[in-house]
Amino acid sequence: MFRDVQDFVLNFSSILWEAMPFIVLGAIIAGILEELLPQTLIARLMPKSALPAVMIGGALGLIFPMCECGIVVVMRRLLRKGLPLSCCVSYMLAGPIVNVIVLFSTYVALDPHYGWPAVALRAGIGYFIACVTGLVVHAVHLRVGTAALLKEVAVPPASAKSISLTVIDGPAAADEPEPKKSVMQRLDNISATALHDFMDITVFLTLGAILAAFAKMLVTQEDIQLLSRDMPYLAIPAMMALAVVLCLCSEADAFVAASFTEMSLSSKMAFLVLGPMLDLKLLLMYTRVFRWKLIATIVTCTISLTLVSSIVLHQVYDPLPLTAGGAPPTPVLPPAAPSPTP
Amino acid sequence: MDHIGDDHGGHDHGDGHAHGHGLSDYYLEQLVTVFVCGAMGLTAVLMYTFGRLDVILIPALRPWVLAGGIALLVVTAVRAVSLWRSVSATRDDHDHGTPGHVHGPDCGHDHAPGDHAHMPGGIYLKTIPLMIPLLMFVMGMPNSSGFSMENINSRLGKAVALGELQDVAAKSGDTLTLDFGELNMSAYDPGKRDAYEGRKVRVTGQLKKVSEKDYELFKLKMTCCAADMIPLKARIKSEIVIPQSQFPDHQWVTVEGQLQFVEIPEKKMFLPVIRIGGKGGLGLQKAQPE
């Protein structure tokens, strides 16, 4: 019993404290965005049609690298500022993968036997899934409207009219004169938003870390490896389930994937692509921004697309000749530090 | 963010009637928020200061937690000062018979309806999970004992069967001191395998018994945090029995012996094997944990 508590505390604490500074950073950025970003600026800058907006969103991680924990906090405020929902979803899903630091750590972990092809596959599949999910979300959004998909806290104020890709045409919000505020008043507003968002999201991060720590006590890597040995099509969903349970940071997950020496590249890709998009702690954190209908859409899309793309990858691409020494190495190089926001 | 706008607006402040429950609830909730966030920031700083992060995070990440804690404390301090000032302003307003306002519609920024924290007990329910890491810190957790032996053993999995080893030709030269990671990496590099095989090497790691003359040598490697810890593995094959009373499982040791690489077809890999116990003695020494 004591040993179980000891292991639980270590797993729980490591997940929580690793994410904590990035939640703080995200909350402060959220406070600044809420206070200083003009209400209609984003909507004016974004393309008016869905596809380019979603594609830009999916690639934003290259310019604004953020880890999956911090991104949720910031997204909530950007949605309020008129960022199209589909674009937000594609950035939120692809950002933690299509990210220079994550791609480099993937290369280090999977080099030399998979190397750059594995990096390209991870980025490509992740980007594809994020964009397709973004487009599906856009279609759902057009059908059911904002209120059915977003929590009130993420809905833009009435002056912004809409967060859909129908860019705000009305000049009302933009043309409203900004009331003069003192520096102290602005700092107060930023701090109030930051503390509110930090507390709101950290509650669910904590609950997610508790769930993940319990799950890690029940499921071991050996179980997954044994379950999936010689059954590659079972290995893919098994590795996807493991990614959801482990709640690993996207900068570190490639090293864990590489430690599954008997797994095919396709099952490793399933692990590496799904993990940054969906895990227990993220699922709980999503509930602070999205309503269940949107969460269900995201979960369905990411899981089904990861499964299908991994199976296709298994069918068409097997870069690993099973010769002696041909297995991917257990990593030894130091990791890149997790990416902060710019 | 939270505000008192809606229910506050219904009050009559001109007749000397005291502020209702909306204002006091608002301040109470804000105070709880400031207290919890401040406590979380302070805990982060103390976790760093007392070395509690050493067992759960890699060195590169620990300063981030410190910086996060300090940033949280600064933001909390700003909010606390602001609240203090607004309380004074509200009191003054009240004394003069004018409606007091705290962080409401005239702040000049939007208030998200979902931010409205007047759900009964909402803020207090949120406080409960946030108290868990604080309580753990007070109770001395996590401590330096690390994962349990059972947990580490489950991460190690079953030792692979090596079968009968073939002798390799000894190479001359000084004893190579290899970092465990370097040893592990060399198993995947044909050039390094050729260069190192037959050389005398010195490696430090932890032991786990397979049989009297056969032990696993491992080192747990953390990439970011303890949750992603994976074992790097090698094998020790001894000519003589290794006394387990002297070298129990998970004992840190420095091994000195001849290196060879053994192919494990079912794992699609080569495993570094260090052969000890020849003429030079056992080739094992207790070592300090790394």
XYZ file of N, CA and C in Angstrom, chain A residues 3 5-18 20-22 24-25 28 34-35 39 77 80 111-113 152-153 157 178-179 181 184-185 187-189 191-196 198-200 202-203 206-207 210 216 220-222 225 229 248-249 251-252 255-256 259 261-262 288 320 322 324-333 335-338 340, chain B residues 1-2 32-34 36-37 40-41 43-44 47 53 55-58 60-61 64-65 68-69 71-72 75-76 78-79 81-82 85 103 106-115 123 126-127 129-130 132-133 136 141-143 145-148 150-151 154-155 157-158 181-182 184-185 188 193 221 223-232 263 266-270:
522
model
N 3.927 1.480 -0.921
C 4.668 1.561 -2.189
C 3.783 2.144 -3.288
N 1.300 4.199 -2.884
C 1.146 5.637 -2.631
C 2.393 6.382 -3.112
N 3.540 5.806 -2.810
C 4.819 6.418 -3.210
C 4.886 6.555 -4.737
N 4.520 5.518 -5.454
C 4.559 5.567 -6.924
C 3.519 6.550 -7.468
N 2.342 6.535 -6.835
C 1.292 7.461 -7.259
C 1.756 8.906 -7.096
N 2.336 9.205 -5.942
C 2.780 10.582 -5.659
C 3.822 11.021 -6.686
N 4.737 10.148 -7.018
C 5.781 10.513 -7.987
C 5.189 10.790 -9.367
N 4.310 9.903 -9.812
C 3.709 10.097 -11.132
C 2.843 11.352 -11.167
N 2.016 11.493 -10.143
C 1.120 12.649 -10.065
C 1.928 13.951 -10.011
N 2.900 14.002 -9.110
C 3.679 15.236 -8.928
C 4.441 15.592 -10.192
N 5.002 14.584 -10.849
C 5.819 14.901 -12.022
C 4.957 15.453 -13.153
N 3.760 14.895 -13.350
C 2.873 15.406 -14.405
C 2.423 16.823 -14.059
N 2.048 17.030 -12.799
C 1.518 18.333 -12.388
C 2.579 19.429 -12.443
N 3.746 19.174 -11.838
C 4.743 20.239 -11.732
C 5.452 20.496 -13.048
N 5.488 19.497 -13.916
C 6.065 19.741 -15.237
C 5.184 20.715 -16.023
N 2.949 22.868 -14.691
C 2.567 24.074 -13.953
C 3.156 25.378 -14.521
N 4.472 25.455 -14.789
C 4.983 26.733 -15.282
C 4.378 27.147 -16.616
N 4.011 26.178 -17.426
C 3.452 26.504 -18.732
C 1.989 26.938 -18.614
N 1.004 28.670 -15.972
C 1.173 30.050 -15.488
C 1.442 30.981 -16.671
N 2.362 30.550 -17.523
C 2.712 31.357 -18.695
C 1.477 31.570 -19.575
N -0.956 34.035 -17.956
C -0.531 35.441 -18.051
C -0.745 35.951 -19.481
N -6.600 39.194 -23.234
C -7.939 39.647 -22.872
C -7.977 41.164 -22.711
N -6.924 41.703 -22.130
C -6.933 43.123 -21.809
C -6.487 44.002 -22.981
N -10.654 43.676 -29.953
C -11.636 42.611 -30.089
C -11.720 42.027 -31.503
N -9.045 32.426 -24.497
C -9.111 33.890 -24.645
C -9.078 34.303 -26.115
N -12.447 34.109 -27.540
C -13.239 35.286 -27.144
C -12.885 36.504 -27.974
N 16.282 8.569 -34.140
C 17.477 8.429 -34.964
C 18.303 7.262 -34.425
N 19.086 6.516 -35.196
C 19.334 6.736 -36.610
C 18.463 5.888 -37.533
N 17.702 4.951 -36.999
C 17.061 3.999 -37.898
C 15.780 4.523 -38.520
N -19.514 29.338 -22.110
C -19.775 30.781 -22.164
C -18.500 31.605 -22.050
N -17.568 31.092 -21.274
C -16.344 31.857 -21.052
C -15.528 32.044 -22.329
N -17.816 38.306 -26.826
C -18.897 39.162 -26.381
C -19.809 39.528 -27.542
N -12.222 53.009 -27.147
C -11.712 52.273 -25.986
C -11.670 53.216 -24.790
N -12.312 52.848 -23.702
C -12.263 53.741 -22.547
C -10.848 53.829 -21.993
N -7.923 53.774 -19.546
C -7.693 53.023 -18.311
C -6.308 53.323 -17.790
N -2.662 50.797 -13.569
C -3.055 49.946 -12.442
C -4.330 49.184 -12.761
N -5.246 49.881 -13.441
C -6.494 49.202 -13.800
C -6.228 48.073 -14.799
N -3.370 46.428 -15.132
C -2.683 45.358 -14.407
C -3.674 44.551 -13.578
N -4.600 45.245 -12.985
C -5.619 44.557 -12.194
C -6.419 43.607 -13.067
N -6.838 44.112 -14.236
C -7.626 43.263 -15.134
C -6.816 42.058 -15.618
N -4.227 40.675 -14.092
C -3.987 39.730 -12.988
C -5.261 38.971 -12.639
N -6.400 39.654 -12.707
C -7.655 38.977 -12.378
C -7.937 37.861 -13.384
N -7.755 38.174 -14.667
C -7.983 37.144 -15.697
C -6.978 36.006 -15.553
N -5.709 36.364 -15.340
C -4.662 35.340 -15.251
C -4.921 34.396 -14.080
N -5.251 34.956 -12.920
C -5.483 34.095 -11.749
C -6.728 33.245 -11.936
N -7.753 33.856 -12.498
C -8.984 33.100 -12.752
C -8.694 31.920 -13.681
N -5.772 30.551 -14.445
C -4.838 29.594 -13.855
C -5.580 28.624 -12.944
N -6.410 29.177 -12.099
C -7.118 28.335 -11.135
C -8.083 27.392 -11.850
N -8.791 27.948 -12.813
C -9.790 27.167 -13.528
C -9.169 25.971 -14.249
N -5.972 24.740 -13.787
C -5.127 23.884 -12.939
C -5.962 22.865 -12.163
N -7.197 23.236 -11.840
C -8.082 22.268 -11.175
C -8.197 21.013 -12.034
N -4.981 19.069 -12.379
C -4.750 18.254 -11.187
C -5.585 16.972 -11.235
N -6.860 17.124 -11.589
C -7.714 15.934 -11.665
C -7.208 14.975 -12.747
N -4.217 13.123 -11.504
C -4.611 12.051 -10.569
C -5.057 10.819 -11.348
N -1.480 4.751 -14.624
C -0.105 4.263 -14.808
C 0.219 3.133 -13.834
N 1.194 -1.170 -17.510
C 2.630 -0.983 -17.703
C 2.971 -1.122 -19.182
N 4.131 -0.619 -19.537
C 4.569 -0.737 -20.924
C 4.711 -2.212 -21.316
N 5.130 -3.010 -20.340
C 5.310 -4.437 -20.607
C 3.974 -5.072 -21.009
N 3.268 -4.152 -24.514
C 4.193 -4.844 -25.417
C 3.799 -6.319 -25.568
N 2.428 -8.033 -29.099
C 3.495 -8.741 -29.797
C 2.917 -9.591 -30.942
N 1.834 12.160 -21.442
C 3.222 12.624 -21.547
C 3.295 13.957 -22.287
N 4.342 14.696 -21.952
C 4.628 15.941 -22.655
C 5.098 15.589 -24.076
N 7.296 16.815 -25.873
C 8.752 16.857 -26.048
C 9.407 15.549 -25.586
N 8.701 14.790 -24.758
C 9.305 13.593 -24.158
C 8.760 12.294 -24.726
N 10.781 9.635 -26.820
C 11.761 8.804 -26.124
C 11.092 7.568 -25.519
N 9.877 7.765 -25.040
C 9.135 6.616 -24.508
C 8.746 5.690 -25.657
N 11.435 3.451 -26.689
C 11.763 2.354 -25.769
C 10.939 1.100 -26.065
N 10.881 -1.306 -28.198
C 11.742 -1.774 -29.284
C 11.047 -2.774 -30.210
N 10.022 -3.457 -29.697
C 9.385 -4.478 -30.525
C 8.208 -3.943 -31.336
N -13.184 22.954 -19.863
C -13.257 24.348 -19.416
C -13.407 25.313 -20.594
N 11.722 -0.396 -41.656
C 12.639 -1.074 -40.741
C 12.933 -2.494 -41.196
N 14.232 -5.935 -40.753
C 14.418 -6.609 -39.471
C 15.759 -7.329 -39.419
N 19.766 -7.546 -37.943
C 20.395 -7.360 -36.645
C 20.773 -5.907 -36.455
N 20.422 -5.407 -35.309
C 20.779 -4.033 -34.988
C 19.895 -3.019 -35.665
N 18.866 -3.504 -36.345
C 18.037 -2.579 -37.077
C 16.939 -1.933 -36.270
N 16.919 -2.165 -34.988
C 15.862 -1.586 -34.164
C 16.185 -0.156 -33.789
N 15.171 0.596 -33.531
C 15.418 1.963 -33.097
C 16.108 1.960 -31.741
N 16.976 2.887 -31.516
C 17.720 2.874 -30.284
C 16.925 3.375 -29.098
N 17.272 2.871 -27.959
C 16.782 3.500 -26.751
C 17.546 4.803 -26.634
N 16.847 5.895 -26.459
C 17.518 7.183 -26.561
C 18.491 7.451 -25.425
N 19.497 8.198 -25.739
C 20.468 8.536 -24.707
C 20.790 10.019 -24.693
N 20.443 10.717 -25.770
C 20.818 12.118 -25.808
C 19.913 12.939 -24.895
N 17.307 15.627 -23.654
C 16.155 16.142 -24.370
C 16.212 17.642 -24.535
N 15.462 18.092 -25.510
C 15.278 19.546 -25.606
C 14.341 19.964 -24.492
N 14.560 21.129 -23.946
C 13.665 21.619 -22.905
C 12.307 21.894 -23.521
N 11.242 21.615 -22.763
C 9.916 21.861 -23.315
C 9.759 23.296 -23.787
N 8.571 26.853 -24.441
C 7.739 27.901 -23.877
C 7.008 28.611 -25.007
N -13.646 37.342 -16.132
C -13.326 37.283 -14.716
C -14.544 37.559 -13.869
N -14.430 37.343 -12.631
C -15.582 37.454 -11.767
C -15.950 38.921 -11.574
N -10.219 33.932 -1.758
C -9.876 32.500 -1.879
C -8.969 32.291 -3.086
N -9.305 32.938 -4.206
C -8.479 32.814 -5.417
C -7.052 33.288 -5.148
N -6.945 34.464 -4.515
C -5.618 35.013 -4.206
C -4.863 34.073 -3.272
N -5.291 30.763 -2.789
C -4.929 29.474 -3.408
C -3.801 29.661 -4.426
N -3.913 30.694 -5.256
C -2.874 30.912 -6.274
C -1.552 31.302 -5.611
N -0.046 28.229 -4.175
C 0.502 27.375 -5.249
C 1.856 27.931 -5.710
N 1.922 29.250 -5.872
C 3.187 29.871 -6.283
C 4.270 29.663 -5.243
N 4.397 27.278 -3.040
C 4.772 25.855 -3.026
C 5.762 25.555 -4.143
N 5.531 26.150 -5.319
C 6.454 25.923 -6.441
C 7.863 26.399 -6.072
N 9.264 24.015 -3.489
C 9.604 22.717 -4.110
C 10.994 22.796 -4.726
N 11.987 18.838 -6.377
C 11.798 18.590 -7.808
C 12.854 17.644 -8.363
N 13.725 14.699 -7.804
C 13.374 13.313 -8.083
C 12.291 13.203 -9.165
N 11.658 14.329 -9.496
C 10.552 14.223 -10.465
C 10.801 14.948 -11.787
N 11.767 15.873 -11.821
C 12.012 16.608 -13.066
C 13.496 16.620 -13.413
N 13.800 16.709 -14.696
C 15.200 16.847 -15.110
C 15.698 18.247 -14.720
N 16.970 20.690 -16.302
C 16.611 21.810 -17.187
C 15.210 22.353 -16.917
N 14.345 21.527 -16.377
C 12.961 21.966 -16.161
C 12.731 22.600 -14.798
N 12.224 26.332 -14.500
C 10.934 26.760 -15.049
C 9.870 26.766 -13.952
N 9.924 25.758 -13.083
C 8.939 25.698 -11.987
C 9.169 26.867 -11.035
N 7.896 29.903 -12.730
C 6.431 29.867 -12.717
C 5.883 30.262 -11.356
N 6.526 29.761 -10.299
C 6.093 30.081 -8.936
C 6.253 31.568 -8.649
N 6.427 34.018 -10.858
C 5.466 34.768 -11.687
C 4.076 34.735 -11.073
N 3.700 33.572 -10.570
C 2.377 33.437 -9.955
C 2.274 34.301 -8.699
N 1.861 37.987 -9.831
C 0.500 38.256 -10.312
C -0.479 38.279 -9.129
N -0.266 37.350 -8.202
C -1.136 37.299 -7.021
C -0.989 38.579 -6.193
N -0.117 41.549 -7.260
C -0.786 42.647 -7.974
C -2.290 42.603 -7.716
N -2.830 41.416 -7.815
C -4.271 41.257 -7.610
C -4.655 41.581 -6.167
N -3.150 43.634 -4.056
C -3.076 45.086 -3.853
C -4.309 45.751 -4.472
N -4.641 45.286 -5.669
C -5.773 45.861 -6.369
C -7.076 45.631 -5.595
N -7.206 47.958 -2.657
C -7.572 49.326 -3.058
C -9.074 49.409 -3.377
N -14.523 46.162 -10.118
C -14.225 45.329 -11.263
C -15.476 44.903 -12.001
N -17.794 49.005 -15.632
C -17.067 50.215 -16.008
C -15.561 50.007 -16.038
N -15.130 48.789 -15.908
C -13.692 48.528 -16.045
C -13.237 48.802 -17.466
N -14.171 48.757 -18.365
C -13.811 49.034 -19.744
C -13.355 47.810 -20.496
N -13.634 46.655 -19.984
C -13.323 45.440 -20.740
C -14.457 44.458 -20.571
N -14.431 43.448 -21.411
C -15.556 42.528 -21.453
C -15.477 41.522 -20.330
N -16.639 41.123 -19.902
C -16.703 40.087 -18.876
C -17.412 38.883 -19.459
N -16.715 37.791 -19.490
C -17.337 36.593 -20.040
C -18.372 36.077 -19.055
N -19.541 35.738 -19.565
C -20.576 35.287 -18.654
C -20.176 34.031 -17.895
N -19.397 33.176 -18.550
C -18.983 31.949 -17.870
C -18.007 32.199 -16.750
N -17.434 33.383 -16.750
C -16.504 33.703 -15.681
C -17.217 34.020 -14.382
N -16.233 28.084 -6.350
C -14.843 28.421 -6.071
C -14.271 27.505 -4.988
N -13.445 24.122 -6.373
C -12.204 24.175 -7.150
C -10.987 24.160 -6.231
N -11.166 24.692 -5.043
C -10.039 24.782 -4.121
C -9.555 23.401 -3.671
N -9.155 20.268 -5.144
C -8.042 19.609 -5.851
C -6.737 20.401 -5.794
N -6.866 21.745 -5.763
C -5.638 22.549 -5.741
C -4.901 22.451 -4.408
N -4.358 19.648 -2.983
C -3.650 18.358 -2.929
C -2.132 18.532 -3.043
N -1.637 19.249 -4.088
C -0.173 19.396 -4.146
C 0.403 20.156 -2.960
N 0.547 17.720 -0.101
C 1.649 16.764 -0.329
C 2.978 17.387 0.058
N 6.095 15.127 0.608
C 6.061 14.349 -0.641
C 6.151 15.288 -1.856
N 6.790 14.883 -2.909
C 7.535 13.629 -3.060
C 8.897 13.731 -2.379
N 9.396 12.591 -1.941
C 10.717 12.589 -1.311
C 11.722 11.877 -2.205
N 13.073 9.080 -2.170
C 13.141 7.611 -2.241
C 12.858 7.081 -3.644
N 12.226 7.874 -4.469
C 11.994 7.441 -5.855
C 10.922 6.373 -5.953
N 10.848 5.760 -7.128
C 9.844 4.722 -7.352
C 10.161 3.481 -6.534
N 9.119 2.723 -6.215
C 9.304 1.480 -5.454
C 10.046 0.456 -6.310
N 9.159 -2.524 -6.853
C 8.180 -3.246 -7.676
C 7.890 -2.470 -8.964
N 7.771 -1.157 -8.805
C 7.489 -0.322 -9.972
C 8.652 -0.379 -10.960
N 8.764 -3.656 -12.714
C 7.758 -3.785 -13.780
C 8.175 -2.997 -15.013
N 8.877 -1.888 -14.804
C 9.391 -1.137 -15.958
C 10.494 -1.928 -16.669
N 10.714 -5.159 -16.880
C 10.174 -6.313 -17.583
C 11.040 -7.540 -17.358
N 10.743 -8.567 -18.134
C 11.491 -9.813 -17.974
C 12.828 -9.710 -18.693
N 24.512 5.767 -21.067
C 23.865 6.138 -22.313
C 24.731 5.829 -23.516
N 26.016 6.082 -23.381
C 26.961 5.819 -24.480
C 27.036 4.317 -24.758
N 24.663 2.172 -24.154
C 23.396 1.797 -24.755
C 23.341 2.171 -26.230
N 23.807 3.369 -26.537
C 23.780 3.853 -27.920
C 24.705 3.036 -28.815
N 23.505 0.116 -30.957
C 22.753 0.341 -32.191
C 23.631 0.865 -33.327
N 29.986 -0.880 -32.246
C 30.000 -2.269 -31.774
C 31.337 -2.919 -32.128
N 16.309 6.357 -16.991
C 16.565 7.624 -17.674
C 15.275 8.431 -17.775
N 13.447 11.693 -19.343
C 13.569 12.649 -20.441
C 13.098 14.035 -20.020
N 11.933 14.105 -19.430
C 11.423 15.371 -18.888
C 11.049 15.195 -17.423
N 10.215 14.196 -17.154
C 9.739 14.010 -15.784
C 9.706 12.527 -15.444
N 9.430 12.245 -14.177
C 9.459 10.852 -13.712
C 8.442 9.985 -14.439
N 7.366 10.605 -14.917
C 6.332 9.820 -15.598
C 6.830 9.224 -16.915
N 7.879 9.806 -17.494
C 8.371 9.261 -18.774
C 9.662 8.450 -18.603
N 9.930 8.048 -17.372
C 11.188 7.344 -17.097
C 11.241 5.988 -17.815
N 12.373 5.706 -18.444
C 12.540 4.405 -19.103
C 13.873 3.791 -18.670
N 13.969 2.467 -18.617
C 15.237 1.850 -18.225
C 16.159 1.628 -19.424
N 17.415 1.995 -19.269
C 18.450 1.590 -20.227
C 19.077 0.318 -19.653
N 23.299 -10.502 -30.002
C 22.079 -10.241 -30.762
C 20.883 -10.939 -30.120
N 14.504 -11.795 -31.186
C 13.086 -11.465 -30.939
C 12.887 -10.010 -30.535
N 13.936 -9.371 -30.052
C 13.841 -7.950 -29.693
C 14.390 -7.060 -30.807
N 14.904 -7.678 -31.843
C 15.483 -6.933 -32.973
C 16.536 -5.942 -32.481
N 17.416 -6.419 -31.643
C 18.427 -5.511 -31.084
C 19.662 -6.288 -30.629
N 20.716 -5.528 -30.369
C 21.892 -6.080 -29.719
C 21.897 -5.613 -28.267
